[in-house]
XYZ file of C-alpha atoms in Angstrom:
574
model
C 81.386 95.922 138.455
C 80.711 97.958 141.607
C 84.080 99.628 141.344
C 83.315 100.541 137.745
C 80.018 102.076 138.693
C 81.565 104.130 141.465
C 84.196 105.420 138.972
C 81.543 106.580 136.518
C 79.594 108.254 139.226
C 82.718 110.159 140.347
C 83.464 111.178 136.811
C 79.911 112.581 136.412
C 80.144 114.443 139.707
C 83.465 115.911 138.750
C 82.071 116.891 135.256
C 79.068 118.533 136.907
C 81.328 120.535 139.224
C 83.365 121.699 136.291
C 80.225 122.801 134.395
C 78.962 124.601 137.468
C 82.309 126.320 138.007
C 82.796 127.352 134.410
C 82.574 130.974 133.435
C 80.987 132.751 130.509
C 83.437 133.699 127.810
C 84.052 137.448 127.445
C 83.700 138.244 123.706
C 84.470 141.944 124.292
C 87.886 141.214 125.851
C 90.302 141.214 122.938
C 93.810 141.411 124.206
C 96.146 141.991 121.334
C 99.272 142.335 123.603
C 102.877 142.366 122.764
C 105.244 139.330 122.390
C 105.531 137.483 125.674
C 108.889 135.930 126.758
C 108.929 132.953 128.947
C 108.866 129.160 128.864
C 106.329 126.390 129.010
C 105.897 124.142 132.094
C 108.369 121.302 132.619
C 107.312 118.201 130.809
C 105.549 120.159 128.030
C 105.558 117.866 124.941
C 106.632 119.086 121.457
C 105.895 116.993 118.319
C 104.976 116.915 114.642
C 102.142 115.122 112.913
C 101.042 113.229 109.805
C 98.277 110.960 108.646
C 98.367 107.511 106.873
C 96.694 108.354 103.527
C 98.617 111.666 103.165
C 102.085 110.176 103.652
C 102.341 106.352 103.468
C 101.784 105.655 99.781
C 101.881 101.931 99.107
C 98.113 102.122 98.604
C 97.814 98.533 97.300
C 100.834 96.869 98.819
C 101.112 94.044 101.368
C 97.517 93.131 101.452
C 96.104 96.723 102.104
C 92.455 97.129 101.126
C 90.976 100.155 99.363
C 89.914 103.167 101.256
C 87.292 105.763 100.152
C 90.199 108.070 99.337
C 91.761 105.483 97.101
C 88.496 105.399 95.096
C 87.715 109.065 95.261
C 91.250 110.337 94.203
C 91.171 107.926 91.215
C 88.037 109.643 89.786
C 89.160 112.253 87.298
C 88.405 115.889 88.276
C 88.081 115.229 92.004
C 91.654 116.213 92.942
C 93.803 119.113 91.691
C 95.715 117.935 88.570
C 94.157 114.478 89.184
C 96.836 113.674 91.830
C 96.423 110.645 94.175
C 97.901 109.394 97.337
C 99.118 106.250 95.604
C 102.828 106.910 96.287
C 102.673 110.225 98.319
C 105.815 110.411 100.541
C 106.362 106.641 100.492
C 106.346 106.757 104.255
C 105.398 103.067 104.347
C 108.930 102.310 103.172
C 110.756 105.017 104.901
C 110.120 104.636 108.616
C 113.826 104.753 109.602
C 114.454 107.902 107.523
C 111.520 109.777 109.002
C 112.319 108.766 112.533
C 115.827 110.118 111.914
C 114.266 113.415 111.037
C 112.246 113.357 114.174
C 115.315 112.471 116.308
C 117.333 115.294 114.839
C 114.525 117.712 115.802
C 114.473 116.266 119.177
C 110.685 115.715 119.131
C 109.008 114.474 122.296
C 106.124 112.942 120.387
C 104.914 111.985 116.879
C 101.203 111.983 115.948
C 100.263 109.614 113.183
C 97.241 107.690 112.049
C 96.596 103.944 111.484
C 95.145 103.128 108.148
C 91.959 101.086 108.872
C 92.032 99.235 105.554
C 95.804 98.443 105.900
C 95.092 96.202 108.915
C 91.433 95.262 108.130
C 91.305 95.212 104.303
C 87.468 94.701 104.217
C 86.855 97.027 107.132
C 85.400 94.106 109.131
C 87.440 92.497 111.916
C 85.803 89.074 111.520
C 86.671 88.872 107.830
C 90.405 89.107 107.780
C 93.220 90.740 109.704
C 96.243 91.743 107.626
C 99.345 90.701 109.511
C 101.599 92.728 107.250
C 99.710 95.834 108.242
C 99.976 95.000 111.903
C 103.754 94.451 111.415
C 104.087 97.831 109.798
C 102.671 99.703 112.776
C 104.493 97.461 115.267
C 107.761 98.523 113.670
C 106.830 102.174 113.603
C 105.749 102.181 117.239
C 108.801 100.193 118.423
C 111.291 102.431 116.581
C 109.599 105.582 117.959
C 109.953 104.260 121.510
C 113.560 103.164 120.877
C 114.313 106.743 120.024
C 112.369 108.030 123.060
C 109.615 109.591 120.918
C 106.112 109.075 122.313
C 103.606 107.700 119.676
C 100.201 109.506 119.691
C 97.896 107.447 117.491
C 94.869 108.598 115.549
C 92.474 105.792 114.774
C 90.572 107.509 112.016
C 91.959 110.203 109.699
C 89.431 109.909 106.971
C 90.486 106.633 105.219
C 87.318 104.605 105.650
C 87.557 101.108 104.110
C 85.729 101.013 100.790
C 85.124 97.401 99.972
C 83.258 94.546 101.758
C 82.262 91.323 100.097
C 82.717 92.675 96.541
C 80.285 95.567 97.322
C 81.125 99.173 98.115
C 80.959 99.987 101.740
C 79.616 103.412 100.930
C 76.824 101.923 98.763
C 75.927 99.172 101.104
C 76.063 101.070 104.375
C 76.210 104.666 103.493
C 79.516 105.269 105.336
C 78.978 107.383 108.325
C 75.376 107.991 107.386
C 74.617 104.516 108.843
C 74.703 103.710 112.494
C 76.231 100.294 111.659
C 79.592 102.128 111.317
C 79.543 102.658 115.145
C 80.137 98.941 115.765
C 82.537 98.381 112.830
C 84.715 101.250 114.078
C 84.626 99.960 117.583
C 85.904 96.491 116.461
C 88.706 98.148 114.535
C 89.732 100.279 117.585
C 89.499 97.372 119.869
C 91.929 95.434 117.647
C 94.361 98.335 117.795
C 94.086 98.455 121.605
C 94.680 94.721 121.647
C 97.803 94.800 119.309
C 99.428 98.133 120.121
C 97.937 99.341 123.463
C 100.738 97.922 125.550
C 102.987 100.626 124.015
C 100.578 103.350 122.917
C 99.240 105.470 125.792
C 97.591 108.331 123.803
C 94.730 107.422 121.456
C 92.733 109.894 119.242
C 89.501 108.434 117.869
C 88.804 110.972 115.075
C 90.784 113.790 113.436
C 88.657 116.692 112.434
C 85.220 115.032 112.218
C 83.950 118.542 110.983
C 85.693 117.889 107.656
C 84.569 114.293 107.458
C 80.930 115.336 107.929
C 80.729 118.596 106.063
C 83.192 117.984 103.192
C 82.455 114.335 102.808
C 78.602 114.405 103.030
C 77.530 118.057 102.655
C 79.630 119.631 99.906
C 81.249 116.470 98.377
C 84.702 118.014 98.111
C 86.114 115.096 100.016
C 85.611 111.425 99.942
C 83.058 109.823 99.677
C 81.898 112.890 97.677
C 78.223 112.925 98.671
C 76.205 116.134 98.475
C 73.400 115.442 100.969
C 72.803 119.156 101.740
C 71.144 120.088 104.996
C 71.094 116.477 106.348
C 74.245 114.469 105.372
C 76.638 116.394 107.542
C 74.397 116.285 110.699
C 73.746 112.499 110.325
C 77.378 111.715 109.817
C 78.427 113.771 112.772
C 75.822 112.079 114.949
C 77.168 108.629 114.219
C 80.839 109.821 114.616
C 80.128 111.138 118.073
C 78.369 107.882 119.095
C 81.272 105.962 117.583
C 83.744 108.056 119.595
C 81.871 107.395 122.778
C 81.610 103.622 122.202
C 85.392 103.404 121.660
C 85.958 105.345 124.820
C 83.751 103.035 126.831
C 85.336 99.935 125.279
C 88.773 101.220 126.361
C 87.542 102.251 129.757
C 85.969 98.890 130.454
C 88.475 96.507 128.871
C 91.879 98.152 128.621
C 92.381 101.164 130.905
C 93.332 99.293 134.030
C 95.912 97.110 132.161
C 97.296 99.751 129.682
C 96.965 102.936 131.661
C 96.286 104.977 128.483
C 94.081 107.872 127.539
C 91.445 108.340 124.801
C 90.586 111.693 123.277
C 89.406 113.302 120.079
C 91.023 115.916 117.838
C 88.658 118.693 116.796
C 89.612 121.279 114.153
C 88.702 124.703 115.423
C 89.078 127.892 113.485
C 88.252 130.904 115.596
C 85.502 133.338 114.755
C 86.035 136.999 115.928
C 83.144 139.472 115.860
C 83.589 142.130 113.261
C 82.563 144.722 115.825
C 83.035 143.602 119.531
C 80.675 146.376 120.652
C 77.838 145.052 118.362
C 75.782 142.392 120.128
C 74.601 140.779 116.755
C 78.196 140.373 115.694
C 79.058 138.835 118.993
C 76.158 136.373 118.744
C 77.086 135.502 115.177
C 80.677 134.789 116.201
C 79.439 132.521 119.001
C 77.227 130.610 116.519
C 80.164 130.208 114.224
C 82.281 128.560 116.998
C 79.396 126.502 118.289
C 78.459 125.209 114.822
C 82.072 124.494 114.082
C 83.666 123.330 117.335
C 80.729 123.035 119.810
C 78.954 120.765 117.419
C 81.290 117.906 118.542
C 82.794 119.219 121.865
C 79.508 120.040 123.551
C 77.949 116.568 123.377
C 81.169 114.916 124.610
C 81.477 117.343 127.573
C 77.794 118.212 128.332
C 75.791 115.449 126.761
C 73.989 117.260 124.010
C 74.353 119.620 120.989
C 74.725 123.329 121.690
C 71.417 124.893 122.309
C 71.998 127.471 119.677
C 72.394 124.766 117.063
C 69.170 123.025 118.174
C 67.316 126.418 118.103
C 68.508 127.541 114.673
C 68.316 124.197 112.854
C 64.968 123.390 114.490
C 63.509 126.767 113.433
C 64.870 126.563 109.852
C 63.506 123.092 109.515
C 60.047 124.161 110.620
C 60.113 127.013 108.280
C 60.928 124.642 105.411
C 57.867 122.604 106.326
C 59.594 119.756 107.963
C 57.962 117.821 110.756
C 61.135 117.451 112.784
C 64.534 119.124 113.022
C 67.279 118.079 110.470
C 69.536 117.953 113.464
C 69.350 114.409 115.005
C 68.542 114.059 118.640
C 70.162 112.144 121.465
C 67.999 109.960 123.606
C 68.360 110.405 127.481
C 70.455 107.216 127.495
C 72.656 108.448 124.672
C 73.230 111.789 126.344
C 74.545 110.071 129.398
C 76.570 107.672 127.236
C 78.414 110.359 125.291
C 78.916 112.798 128.156
C 82.339 112.726 129.775
C 84.129 110.565 127.099
C 87.238 112.637 126.710
C 90.354 111.916 128.718
C 91.943 114.901 126.784
C 90.788 117.198 124.075
C 92.885 117.550 120.857
C 92.625 120.857 119.174
C 93.765 121.418 115.632
C 93.824 125.196 114.863
C 95.058 127.106 111.816
C 93.207 130.402 111.223
C 90.599 133.036 112.164
C 87.813 134.789 110.429
C 85.837 137.903 111.178
C 82.131 137.051 111.588
C 79.029 139.128 111.138
C 75.285 138.472 110.906
C 73.812 137.448 107.596
C 70.141 136.401 107.470
C 69.381 133.643 104.915
C 65.606 133.452 103.921
C 63.566 130.559 105.063
C 62.892 129.530 101.474
C 66.641 129.109 100.857
C 67.771 125.512 100.083
C 68.702 123.386 103.098
C 72.364 123.761 103.945
C 74.643 123.553 106.957
C 76.238 126.852 105.730
C 72.872 128.768 105.712
C 71.600 127.296 109.005
C 73.606 129.563 111.232
C 72.907 132.964 109.573
C 76.343 134.428 109.371
C 79.061 135.582 106.996
C 82.816 135.079 107.201
C 85.175 138.005 106.320
C 88.895 138.347 106.218
C 91.237 141.334 106.490
C 93.169 141.741 103.168
C 96.236 142.675 105.257
C 96.371 139.269 106.888
C 99.265 137.168 105.498
C 98.092 134.286 103.270
C 101.060 132.500 101.830
C 99.332 129.263 100.819
C 95.839 127.738 101.245
C 93.065 130.165 100.293
C 91.298 129.546 103.522
C 94.397 130.038 105.821
C 95.311 133.455 106.973
C 97.845 134.108 109.720
C 95.785 135.639 112.650
C 97.685 134.516 115.804
C 95.360 136.275 118.316
C 92.591 133.843 117.567
C 94.568 130.914 118.948
C 94.679 132.382 122.416
C 90.965 133.326 122.226
C 90.073 129.826 121.162
C 92.022 128.148 124.015
C 90.420 130.539 126.536
C 86.991 129.786 125.205
C 87.550 125.993 125.583
C 88.666 126.448 129.218
C 85.608 128.477 130.068
C 83.093 126.417 128.212
C 84.199 122.858 128.927
C 85.504 122.816 132.561
C 89.247 123.290 131.921
C 90.011 120.069 130.095
C 93.445 118.680 129.407
C 94.401 120.005 125.960
C 96.889 118.797 123.331
C 97.310 120.896 120.250
C 97.125 118.226 117.629
C 97.832 120.391 114.561
C 98.916 123.908 113.880
C 100.861 125.171 110.856
C 100.891 127.017 107.621
C 101.086 126.020 103.930
C 102.659 127.579 100.868
C 101.697 127.338 97.191
C 104.797 127.440 95.042
C 105.965 125.863 91.871
C 109.505 125.961 93.056
C 110.881 124.562 96.369
C 111.457 127.217 99.010
C 113.389 126.032 101.941
C 113.935 129.458 103.383
C 110.397 129.584 104.666
C 110.574 132.737 106.758
C 106.758 133.059 106.722
C 106.519 129.682 108.391
C 108.977 130.624 111.007
C 107.008 133.801 111.670
C 103.786 131.824 111.836
C 105.205 129.342 114.397
C 106.680 132.157 116.492
C 103.464 134.095 116.658
C 101.042 131.143 117.164
C 103.188 129.312 119.692
C 103.633 132.578 121.624
C 99.796 132.995 121.768
C 99.595 129.465 123.080
C 102.214 130.450 125.722
C 100.010 133.343 126.792
C 97.045 131.027 127.082
C 99.120 128.650 129.275
C 100.109 131.763 131.471
C 96.385 132.501 131.566
C 95.757 129.089 133.144
C 94.608 127.006 130.125
C 95.675 123.444 130.647
C 97.726 122.822 127.491
C 100.052 119.830 127.718
C 101.552 119.593 124.338
C 101.893 121.044 120.839
C 102.056 119.341 117.498
C 103.443 121.162 114.444
C 101.564 120.305 111.271
C 103.262 118.670 109.529
C 106.464 116.774 109.580
C 106.449 116.402 105.794
C 104.906 117.936 102.676
C 102.307 115.489 101.672
C 99.045 114.771 99.754
C 96.711 117.645 100.650
C 93.378 115.975 99.883
C 91.415 117.725 97.099
C 94.341 120.121 96.620
C 96.658 117.253 95.686
C 100.368 118.253 95.926
C 99.795 121.890 95.209
C 99.978 122.981 98.768
C 102.847 122.268 101.223
C 102.456 122.232 104.997
C 105.684 120.357 105.738
C 108.627 121.352 107.810
C 110.503 119.033 105.335
C 110.208 119.494 101.651
C 109.497 116.270 99.727
C 110.563 115.902 96.135
C 107.416 114.260 94.809
C 108.939 114.085 91.344
C 111.636 111.652 92.429
C 110.935 107.904 92.814
C 112.585 107.776 96.276
C 110.805 110.896 97.557
C 113.873 112.435 99.239
C 113.271 114.861 102.200
C 114.866 118.330 102.496
C 114.644 120.145 105.826
C 113.349 123.712 105.532
C 114.626 126.556 107.623
C 111.668 126.190 109.893
C 113.078 122.876 111.079
C 116.006 124.770 112.665
C 113.773 127.408 114.129
C 111.333 124.874 115.652
C 114.183 122.913 117.055
C 115.336 126.038 118.993
C 111.825 126.486 120.391
C 111.848 122.875 121.463
C 115.262 123.056 123.013
C 114.409 126.187 124.894
C 110.856 124.999 125.813
C 109.566 128.340 124.665
C 110.960 131.872 124.298
C 113.506 132.449 127.024
C 114.629 136.023 126.215
C 114.652 138.611 123.481
C 118.384 138.457 122.531
C 118.314 134.694 122.065
C 115.229 134.298 119.966
C 116.150 137.245 117.703
C 119.090 135.225 116.516
C 117.023 132.056 115.735
C 115.485 133.217 112.492
C 118.674 134.803 111.279
C 120.714 131.680 111.821
C 118.184 129.529 110.169
C 118.028 131.780 107.097
C 121.792 131.848 106.963
C 121.868 128.115 106.656
C 119.528 128.404 103.643
C 121.535 131.155 102.036
C 124.808 129.291 102.295
C 123.258 126.072 100.966
C 121.866 127.975 98.039
C 125.302 129.398 97.125
C 126.871 125.983 97.242
C 124.091 124.481 95.092
C 124.131 127.345 92.520
C 127.908 126.865 91.987
C 127.396 123.369 90.617
C 123.835 122.185 90.900
C 124.169 119.010 88.856
C 127.162 117.651 90.767
C 125.727 118.699 94.119
C 122.585 116.847 93.333
C 124.343 113.610 92.307
C 126.505 113.695 95.382
C 123.583 113.445 97.670
C 124.092 109.859 98.800
C 121.346 109.682 101.414
C 117.694 110.524 101.098
C 117.714 112.778 104.151
C 119.741 115.648 102.575
C 121.193 118.976 103.674
C 119.045 122.170 103.338
C 118.948 123.535 99.772
C 116.837 126.278 98.130
C 114.873 125.638 94.989
C 116.647 122.351 94.489
C 114.107 121.036 91.971
C 113.881 124.202 89.969
C 117.698 124.610 89.718
C 118.096 121.066 88.636
C 115.435 121.301 85.974
C 117.003 124.553 84.690
C 120.331 122.864 84.463
C 119.009 119.953 82.613
C 117.141 122.358 80.194
C 120.347 124.295 79.513
C 122.305 121.152 78.761
C 119.573 120.152 76.309
C 119.825 123.497 74.546
C 123.650 123.289 74.381
C 123.457 119.820 72.874
C 120.827 120.905 70.273
C 123.071 123.836 69.146
C 126.103 121.453 68.837
């Protein structure tokens, strides 16, 4: 007990020194810069990611319980084209195939999530543990390690168990609105540490809690679909932060000495750039954007409380709306101490950047997270936007974000837990030159940040496979591998970006201009030759694919459908 107390005191002293030594972020320093050649430090870890609900399928197999996403996606009108994750990529049945893809790419790590209701069908540890679910993740972890791929495990990627004792968990407990979830989640995490912790050394408690809180409890776009504007997101986030801290303390007290692992969190963090870096109001608006988005979760975990700017703005708006207290919950002195310093590493998931400027919302405006911070987001119409309507390619924001984290939070150990780009296409497109360009530019900005002294230890491309994209269904594709969702067996087809990313991994960065200029050309040549072979005899080529991990092809699905349609027309005429 004494040793544990001394360790905690040392951690707090170290944290205090880091806070004291941290610098102010310079919002006026915007270094566009040219492409930087060079490599990452030895031991830098390269990987790809996924999540359980988006890829596993098998939603009701082998004793798995329902999640809030199983229920939400089955409600008509909630998901694009009423898609569900019922089958998705069938990753539950295709572990060997998917690890073969990872091995071919020479990945150092694979980031995946454990489905809470797959191992605890009711969500409650004392009710029932599903051995089939445990066995599934045992097999996945063991096969990864056999292939020298490090597992990085997310405990919560949005699939909260729905049912307990014939009542809806959301209706009985209010999901993350209820502080009872802190203990339920801790029990689930503790079970995972007990069963898998002898092999898993990197744990992520929550992936993108911003989306859980805002899109689940503020806008209702995501499960559980509640619209508790102005309060729901803040209450959910408050309980998520406390749940993370409790899990960290549980691991620290019970498992760290035996298992020698690390516990962190993965925060999604879009960057906000001032419209005019010489305008103080724009600078202040951009800082509010980052603090309301990223600092909302990071600042309590590193400094013990919400960002002061959040407390000021939400408190003032609440008072103007006639409320007796702020809509932003408060941490007690004990809770501040309890949540502070509970990150062994910080996961950052980053995809895009917006321009930010001041926009005053009147005090009589309806309560809303989005009106609390008095700002507007803008985009440059010249920014590339191949897929998701919110995702523009703005590489410079990545370096800026990483620099901000270093200066604000005492230079933490960082793992990039998600970075990638989507496309929206009816046809397959394996020659994804825009994705190669995105990876090139964003990873290079990360390299610049590392050269600046930011402590980034690893990078996770998002994602290994095309998959279920939440409320967008299957209309958006983030995968390095194309998945034929129309086929029962869900075959995977590597895109050109697989070859490109493999070369970045093998070179550990960008060694020289001559070498990297050839990477994209060679990857596209592979696509072109594959397309020519397929176009010569598409039907035979398709039938001769005897494995489900197939050679690169371009527009396989479209060409096959066209061939079938032509055959139908010919038969009709005959």
